[in-house]
Short mmCIF file of C-alpha atoms in Angstrom, two decimals:
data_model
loop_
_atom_site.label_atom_id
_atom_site.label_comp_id
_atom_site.label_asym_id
_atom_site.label_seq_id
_atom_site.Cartn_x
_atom_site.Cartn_y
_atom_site.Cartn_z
CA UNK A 1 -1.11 -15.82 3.96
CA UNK A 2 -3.87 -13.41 5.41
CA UNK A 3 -7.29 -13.90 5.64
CA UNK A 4 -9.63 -11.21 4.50
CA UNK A 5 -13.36 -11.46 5.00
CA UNK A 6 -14.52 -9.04 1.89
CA UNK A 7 -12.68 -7.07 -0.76
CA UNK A 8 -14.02 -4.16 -2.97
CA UNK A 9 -12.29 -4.12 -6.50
CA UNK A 10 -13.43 -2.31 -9.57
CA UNK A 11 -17.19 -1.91 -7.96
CA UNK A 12 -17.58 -5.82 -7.50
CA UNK A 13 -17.94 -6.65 -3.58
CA UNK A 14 -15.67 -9.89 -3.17
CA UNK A 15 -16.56 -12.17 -0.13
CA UNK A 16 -14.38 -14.29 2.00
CA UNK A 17 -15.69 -17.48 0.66
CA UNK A 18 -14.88 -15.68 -3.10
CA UNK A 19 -11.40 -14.67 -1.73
CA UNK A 20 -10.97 -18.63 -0.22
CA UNK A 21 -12.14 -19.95 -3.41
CA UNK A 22 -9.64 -17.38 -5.47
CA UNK A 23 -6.49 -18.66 -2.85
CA UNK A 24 -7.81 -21.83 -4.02
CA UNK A 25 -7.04 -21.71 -7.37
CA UNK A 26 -3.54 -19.75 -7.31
CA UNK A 27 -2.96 -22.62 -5.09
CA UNK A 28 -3.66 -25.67 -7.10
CA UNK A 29 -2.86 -23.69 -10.54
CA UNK A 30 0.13 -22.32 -9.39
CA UNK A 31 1.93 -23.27 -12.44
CA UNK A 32 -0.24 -21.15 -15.34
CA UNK A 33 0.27 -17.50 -15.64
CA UNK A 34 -1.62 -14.91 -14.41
CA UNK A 35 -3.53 -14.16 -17.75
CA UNK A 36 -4.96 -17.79 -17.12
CA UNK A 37 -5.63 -17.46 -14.06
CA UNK A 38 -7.86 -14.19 -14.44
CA UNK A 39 -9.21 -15.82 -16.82
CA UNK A 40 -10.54 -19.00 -14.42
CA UNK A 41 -11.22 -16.84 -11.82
CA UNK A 42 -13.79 -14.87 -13.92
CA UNK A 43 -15.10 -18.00 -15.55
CA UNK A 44 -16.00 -19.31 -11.84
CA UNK A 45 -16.83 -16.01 -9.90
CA UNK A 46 -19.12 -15.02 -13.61
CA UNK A 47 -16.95 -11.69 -13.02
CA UNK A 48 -17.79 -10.20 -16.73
CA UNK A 49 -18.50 -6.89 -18.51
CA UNK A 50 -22.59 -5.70 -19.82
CA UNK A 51 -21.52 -7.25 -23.13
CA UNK A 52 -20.37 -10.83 -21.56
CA UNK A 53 -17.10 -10.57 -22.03
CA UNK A 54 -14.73 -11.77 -19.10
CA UNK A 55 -13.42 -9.19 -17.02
CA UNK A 56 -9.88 -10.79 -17.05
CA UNK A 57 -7.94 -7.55 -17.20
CA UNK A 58 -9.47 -6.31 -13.76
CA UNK A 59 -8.95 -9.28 -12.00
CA UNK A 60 -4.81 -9.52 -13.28
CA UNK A 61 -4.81 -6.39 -11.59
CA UNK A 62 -6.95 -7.73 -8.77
CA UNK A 63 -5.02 -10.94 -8.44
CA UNK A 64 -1.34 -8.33 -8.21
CA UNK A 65 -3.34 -6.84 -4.91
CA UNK A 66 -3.95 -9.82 -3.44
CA UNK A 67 -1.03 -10.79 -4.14
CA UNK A 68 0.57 -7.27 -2.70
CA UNK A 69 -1.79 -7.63 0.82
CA UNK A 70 -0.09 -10.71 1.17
CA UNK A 71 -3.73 -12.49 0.36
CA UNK A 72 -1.80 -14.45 -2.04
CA UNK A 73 1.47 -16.70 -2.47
CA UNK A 74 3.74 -14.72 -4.53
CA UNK A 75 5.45 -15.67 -7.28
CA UNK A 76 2.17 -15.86 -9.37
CA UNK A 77 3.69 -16.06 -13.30
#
């Protein structure tokens, strides 16, 4: 896996400890799709829209480009 110190995605700065924490998770949830996982990965970054609604869409896509930079193990569901 690489290691990437920050991350810009959708206008939300992502830092390395955010991208360790993020590794983190696909790690130890490897087994739930990747609609779940957005949705955890909001839930513990706060990563939501004006209205307070998770941004879970943005970070599917955001978890594929991690996943694409080689951030991330593939074979996330």
């Amino acid at each position: 896996m690489q290691i990437i110190k920050r991350q810009i995605f959708c206008g939300r700065e992502f830092t390395g400890e955010e991208i360790l924490l993020i590794q983190e998770i696909v790690g130890t949830c490897g087994g739930i799709s990747r609609r779940e996982l957005a949705h955890t990965v909001c839930e513990l970054l706060e990563w939501k829209r004006p209205n307070d609604r998770l941004k879970a869409r943005e970070c599917s896509d955001f978890l594929e480009l991690l996943e694409a930079k080689k951030v991330l193990k593939s074979g996330v569901k």
